[in-house]
Short mmCIF file of C-alpha atoms and ligand atoms in Angstrom, two decimals:
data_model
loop_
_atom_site.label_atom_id
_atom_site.label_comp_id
_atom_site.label_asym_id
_atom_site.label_seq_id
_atom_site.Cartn_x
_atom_site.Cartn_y
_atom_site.Cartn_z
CA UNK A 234 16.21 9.83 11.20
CA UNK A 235 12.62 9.75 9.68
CA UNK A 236 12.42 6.75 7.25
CA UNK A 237 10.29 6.48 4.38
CA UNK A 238 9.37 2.74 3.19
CA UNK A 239 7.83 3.20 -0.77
CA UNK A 240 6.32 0.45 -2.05
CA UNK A 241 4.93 0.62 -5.64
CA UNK A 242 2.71 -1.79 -7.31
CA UNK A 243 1.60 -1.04 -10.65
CA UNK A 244 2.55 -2.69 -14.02
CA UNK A 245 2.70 0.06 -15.98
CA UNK A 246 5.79 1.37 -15.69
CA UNK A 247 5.87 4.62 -17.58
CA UNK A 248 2.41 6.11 -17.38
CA UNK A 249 1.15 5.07 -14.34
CA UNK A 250 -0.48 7.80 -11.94
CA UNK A 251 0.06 6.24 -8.68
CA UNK A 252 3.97 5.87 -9.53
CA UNK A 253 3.66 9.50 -10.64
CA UNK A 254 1.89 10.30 -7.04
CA UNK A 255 4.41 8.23 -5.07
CA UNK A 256 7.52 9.85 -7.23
CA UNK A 257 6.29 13.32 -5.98
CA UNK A 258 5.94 11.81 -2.39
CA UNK A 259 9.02 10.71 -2.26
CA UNK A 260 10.86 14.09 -3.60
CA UNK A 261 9.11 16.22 -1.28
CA UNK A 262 10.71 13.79 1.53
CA UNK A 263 14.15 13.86 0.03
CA UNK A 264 13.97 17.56 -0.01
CA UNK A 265 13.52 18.41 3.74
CA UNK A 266 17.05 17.20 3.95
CA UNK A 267 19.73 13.79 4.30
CA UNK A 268 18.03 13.01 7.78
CA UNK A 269 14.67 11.73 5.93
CA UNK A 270 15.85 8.26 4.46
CA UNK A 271 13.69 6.02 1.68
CA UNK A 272 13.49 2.56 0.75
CA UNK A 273 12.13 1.42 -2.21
CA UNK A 274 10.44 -1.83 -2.96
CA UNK A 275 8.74 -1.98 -6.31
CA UNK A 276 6.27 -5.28 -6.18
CA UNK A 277 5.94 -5.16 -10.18
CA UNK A 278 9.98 -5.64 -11.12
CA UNK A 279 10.68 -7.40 -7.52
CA UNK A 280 7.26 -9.35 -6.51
CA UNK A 281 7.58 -10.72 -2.97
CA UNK A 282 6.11 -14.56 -2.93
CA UNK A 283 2.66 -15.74 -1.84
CA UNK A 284 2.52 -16.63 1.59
CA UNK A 285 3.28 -20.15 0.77
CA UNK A 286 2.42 -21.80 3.71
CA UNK A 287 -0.85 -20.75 6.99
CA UNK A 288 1.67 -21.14 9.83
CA UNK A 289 3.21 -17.65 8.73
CA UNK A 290 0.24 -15.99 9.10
CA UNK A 291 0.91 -16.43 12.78
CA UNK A 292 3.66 -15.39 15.35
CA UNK A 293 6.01 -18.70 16.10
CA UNK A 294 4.24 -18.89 19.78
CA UNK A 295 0.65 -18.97 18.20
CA UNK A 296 1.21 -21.65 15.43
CA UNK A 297 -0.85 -25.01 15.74
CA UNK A 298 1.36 -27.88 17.12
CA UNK A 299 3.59 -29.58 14.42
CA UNK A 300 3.73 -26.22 12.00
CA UNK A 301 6.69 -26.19 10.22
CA UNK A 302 7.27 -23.56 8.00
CA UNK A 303 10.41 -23.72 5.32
CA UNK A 304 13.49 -21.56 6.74
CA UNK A 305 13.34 -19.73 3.89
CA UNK A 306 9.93 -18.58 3.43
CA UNK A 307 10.59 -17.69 7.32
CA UNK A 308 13.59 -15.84 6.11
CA UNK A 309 11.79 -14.47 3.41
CA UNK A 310 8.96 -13.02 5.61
CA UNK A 311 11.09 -11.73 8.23
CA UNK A 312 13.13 -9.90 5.59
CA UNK A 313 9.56 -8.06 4.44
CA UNK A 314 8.41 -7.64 8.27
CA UNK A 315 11.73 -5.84 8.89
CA UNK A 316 11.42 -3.10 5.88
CA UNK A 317 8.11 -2.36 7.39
CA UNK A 318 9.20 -2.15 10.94
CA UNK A 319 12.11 0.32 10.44
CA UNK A 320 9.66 2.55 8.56
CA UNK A 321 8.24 5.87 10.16
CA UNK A 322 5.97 6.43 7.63
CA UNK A 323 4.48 3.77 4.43
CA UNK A 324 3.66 5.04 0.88
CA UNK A 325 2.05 2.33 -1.04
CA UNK A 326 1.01 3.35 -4.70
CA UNK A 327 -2.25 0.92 -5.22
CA UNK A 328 -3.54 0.83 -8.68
CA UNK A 329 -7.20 -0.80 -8.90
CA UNK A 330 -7.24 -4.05 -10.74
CA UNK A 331 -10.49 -5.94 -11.17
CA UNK A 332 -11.90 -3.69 -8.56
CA UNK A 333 -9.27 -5.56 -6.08
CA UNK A 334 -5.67 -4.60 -4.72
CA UNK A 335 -2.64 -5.57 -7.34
CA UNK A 336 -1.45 -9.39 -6.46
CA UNK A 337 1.78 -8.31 -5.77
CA UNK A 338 0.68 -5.57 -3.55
CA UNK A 339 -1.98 -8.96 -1.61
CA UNK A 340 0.99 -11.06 -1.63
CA UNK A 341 3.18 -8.17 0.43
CA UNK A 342 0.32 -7.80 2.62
CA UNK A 343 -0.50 -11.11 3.50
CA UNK A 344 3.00 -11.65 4.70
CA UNK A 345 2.81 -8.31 7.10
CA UNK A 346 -0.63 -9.21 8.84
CA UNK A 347 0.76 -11.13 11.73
CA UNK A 348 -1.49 -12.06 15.04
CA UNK A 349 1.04 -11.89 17.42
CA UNK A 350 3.93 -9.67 15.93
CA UNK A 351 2.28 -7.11 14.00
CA UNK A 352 -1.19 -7.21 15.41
CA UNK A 353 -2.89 -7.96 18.91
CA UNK A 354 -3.68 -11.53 19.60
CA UNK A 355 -4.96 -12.70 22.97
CA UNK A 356 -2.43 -12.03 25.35
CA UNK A 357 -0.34 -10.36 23.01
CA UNK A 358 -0.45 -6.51 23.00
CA UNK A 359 1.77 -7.17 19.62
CA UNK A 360 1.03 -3.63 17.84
CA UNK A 361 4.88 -2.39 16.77
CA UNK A 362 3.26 0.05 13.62
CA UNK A 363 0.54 1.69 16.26
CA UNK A 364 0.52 5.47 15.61
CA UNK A 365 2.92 5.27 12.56
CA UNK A 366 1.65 7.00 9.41
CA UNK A 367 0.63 5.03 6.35
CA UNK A 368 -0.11 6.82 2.62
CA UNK A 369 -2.36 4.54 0.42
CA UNK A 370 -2.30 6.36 -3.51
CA UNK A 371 -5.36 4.75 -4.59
CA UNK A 372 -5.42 5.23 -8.80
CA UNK A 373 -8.28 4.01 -10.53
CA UNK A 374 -9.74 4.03 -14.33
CA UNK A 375 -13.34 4.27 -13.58
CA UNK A 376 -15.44 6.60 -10.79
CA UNK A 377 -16.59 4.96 -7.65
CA UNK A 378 -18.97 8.12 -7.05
CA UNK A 379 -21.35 8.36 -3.78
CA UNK A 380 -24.52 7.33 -5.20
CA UNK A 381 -23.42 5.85 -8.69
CA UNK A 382 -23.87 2.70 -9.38
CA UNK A 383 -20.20 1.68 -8.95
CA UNK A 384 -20.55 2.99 -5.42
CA UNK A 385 -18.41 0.38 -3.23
CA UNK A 386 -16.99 -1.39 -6.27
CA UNK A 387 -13.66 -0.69 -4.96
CA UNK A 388 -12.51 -3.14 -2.64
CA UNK A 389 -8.61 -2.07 -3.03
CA UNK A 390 -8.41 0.46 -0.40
CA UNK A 391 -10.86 -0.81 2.48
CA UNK A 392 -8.71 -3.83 3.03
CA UNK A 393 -6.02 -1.60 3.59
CA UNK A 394 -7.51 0.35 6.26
CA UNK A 395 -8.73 -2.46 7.78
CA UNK A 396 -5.42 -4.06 8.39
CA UNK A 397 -3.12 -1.71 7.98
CA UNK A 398 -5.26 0.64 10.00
CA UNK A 399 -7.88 -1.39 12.18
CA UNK A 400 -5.12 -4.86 12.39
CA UNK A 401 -1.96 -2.56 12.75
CA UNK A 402 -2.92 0.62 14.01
CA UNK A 403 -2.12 2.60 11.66
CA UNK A 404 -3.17 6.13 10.59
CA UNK A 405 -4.31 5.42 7.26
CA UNK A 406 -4.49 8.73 4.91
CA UNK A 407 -5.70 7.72 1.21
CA UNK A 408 -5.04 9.35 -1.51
CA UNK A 409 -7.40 8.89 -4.61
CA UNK A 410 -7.03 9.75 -8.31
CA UNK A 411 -9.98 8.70 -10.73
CA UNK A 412 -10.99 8.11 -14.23
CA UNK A 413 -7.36 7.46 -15.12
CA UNK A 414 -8.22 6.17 -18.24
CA UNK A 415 -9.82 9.07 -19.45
CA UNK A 416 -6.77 10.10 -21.14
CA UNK A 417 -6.35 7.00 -23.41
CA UNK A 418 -9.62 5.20 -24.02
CA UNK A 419 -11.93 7.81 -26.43
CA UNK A 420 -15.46 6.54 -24.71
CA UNK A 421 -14.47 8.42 -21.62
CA UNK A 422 -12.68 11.43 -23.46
CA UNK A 423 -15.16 13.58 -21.47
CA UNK A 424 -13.98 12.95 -18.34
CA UNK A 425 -10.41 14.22 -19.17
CA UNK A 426 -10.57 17.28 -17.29
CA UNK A 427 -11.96 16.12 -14.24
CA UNK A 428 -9.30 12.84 -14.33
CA UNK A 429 -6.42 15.75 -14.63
CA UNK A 430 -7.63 17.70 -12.07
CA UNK A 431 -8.17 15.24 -9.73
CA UNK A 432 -4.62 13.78 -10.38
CA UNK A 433 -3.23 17.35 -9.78
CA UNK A 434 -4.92 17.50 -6.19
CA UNK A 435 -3.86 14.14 -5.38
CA UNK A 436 -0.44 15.35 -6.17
CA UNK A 437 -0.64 18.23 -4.40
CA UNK A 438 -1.97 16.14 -1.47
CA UNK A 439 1.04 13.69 -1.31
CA UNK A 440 3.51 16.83 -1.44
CA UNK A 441 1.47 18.88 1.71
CA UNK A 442 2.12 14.70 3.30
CA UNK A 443 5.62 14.21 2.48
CA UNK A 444 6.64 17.74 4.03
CA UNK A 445 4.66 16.76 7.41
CA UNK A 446 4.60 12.96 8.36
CA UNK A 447 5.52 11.44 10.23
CA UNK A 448 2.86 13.41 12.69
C1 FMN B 103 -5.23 -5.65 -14.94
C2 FMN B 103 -5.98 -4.35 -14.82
C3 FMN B 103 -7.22 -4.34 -14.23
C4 FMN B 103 -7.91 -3.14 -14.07
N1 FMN B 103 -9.11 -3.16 -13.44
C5 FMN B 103 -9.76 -1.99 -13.18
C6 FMN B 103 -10.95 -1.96 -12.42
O1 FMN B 103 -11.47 -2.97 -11.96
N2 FMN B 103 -11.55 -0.76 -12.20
C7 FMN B 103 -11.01 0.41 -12.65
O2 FMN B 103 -11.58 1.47 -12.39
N3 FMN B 103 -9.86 0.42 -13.38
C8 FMN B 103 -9.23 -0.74 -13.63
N4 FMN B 103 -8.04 -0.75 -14.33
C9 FMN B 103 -7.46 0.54 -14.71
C10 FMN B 103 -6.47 1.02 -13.64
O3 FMN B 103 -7.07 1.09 -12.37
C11 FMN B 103 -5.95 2.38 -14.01
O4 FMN B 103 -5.29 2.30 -15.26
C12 FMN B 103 -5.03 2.96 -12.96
O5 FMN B 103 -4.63 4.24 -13.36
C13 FMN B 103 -3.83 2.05 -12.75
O6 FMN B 103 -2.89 2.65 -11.87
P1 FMN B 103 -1.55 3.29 -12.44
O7 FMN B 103 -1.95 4.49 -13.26
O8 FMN B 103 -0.79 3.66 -11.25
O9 FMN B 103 -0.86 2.24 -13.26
C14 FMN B 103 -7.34 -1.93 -14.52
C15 FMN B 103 -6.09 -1.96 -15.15
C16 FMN B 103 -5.41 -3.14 -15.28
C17 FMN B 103 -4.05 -3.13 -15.95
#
């Protein structure tokens, strides 16, 4: 039974692309059949806490001497940890906000990245997510062109590679849709057909995923 763990993260809810993008992931799953099982978690109408205390960061076994995390932010972790575990394949919709990931989509990830349960630590060979499939929908107002001068401004989807990819072992396939805001503020009116098209192949591209993953 294939399961499908959707997590969306932006605040707009009605014309957001990436909620578009992970809509049309999600139908293309549901249609090869009752076997291929979602769970939603929307981080904008349900945000998960911060990581309210440094012990979590770490497996119980690699926590400095007299760490005492509450029971409930353990409870509350363990409850996020799980989702992820039981999922075959991720689909995170991750909007660009001040050329970082959405807080609520930081806040999910900081309690995931785990030396020692979800990642390799010393003796540990702690790597549960190896070879599972994850979908980053990267939507973003602006262009972060090769060789324009925004080149590297976005610093949403490398930290997601790194530790949802490098950390969990992951294979990370991103999805990108651009100049979002083409549509609605006039100055970049001219981009409008390049914004649609792009959003139209990053659609395309999250349908072709949904009907293959897991690998
Ligand atoms: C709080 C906020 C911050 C934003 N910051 C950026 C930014 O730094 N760079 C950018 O290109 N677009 C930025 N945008 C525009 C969004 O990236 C764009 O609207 C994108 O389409 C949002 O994803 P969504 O369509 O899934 O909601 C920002 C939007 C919001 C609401």
């Amino acid at each position: 039974m294939p399961s499908l763990l959707r997590i969306d993260a932006s605040i707009d809810e009605h014309g957001s692309r990436s909620r578009a993008i992970t809509t049309a992931f999600a139908d293309a799953w549901a249609e090869r059949g009752p076997a291929f099982t979602t769970t939603a978690l929307d981080l904008h109408r349900e945000p998960v806490p911060h990581l309210p205390d440094p012990a979590l960061h770490w497996a119980p076994s690699l926590r400095q001497p007299g760490a005492a995390p509450s029971p409930e932010a353990e409870a509350v972790q363990q409850r996020i940890l799980a989702q992820l575990l039981e999922a075959d394949v991720l689909l995170l919709g991750a909007p660009l906000y001040n050329y970082s990931l959405p807080s609520t989509l930081k806040a999910w990830l900081d309690h995931v990245h785990v030396p020692g349960t979800t990642t390799p630590f010393g003796d540990l060979d702690t790597r549960p997510m190896a070879g599972r499939d994850a979908v980053v929908v990267s939507s973003r107002g602006g262009s972060y062109d090769p060789g324009s001068p925004t080149e590297g401004w976005d610093h949403a989807v490398p930290p997601l590679q790194i530790v949802l990819g490098e950390a969990l072992g992951m294979r990370v396939h991103v999805i990108t849709t651009s100049l979002t805001l083409a549509g609605s503020i006039p100055a970049m009116a001219e981009h409008a057909a390049r914004a649609d098209e792009e959003f139209a192949q990053a659609t395309a591209a999250a349908v072709v995923l949904a009907r293959t993953l897991p690998a």
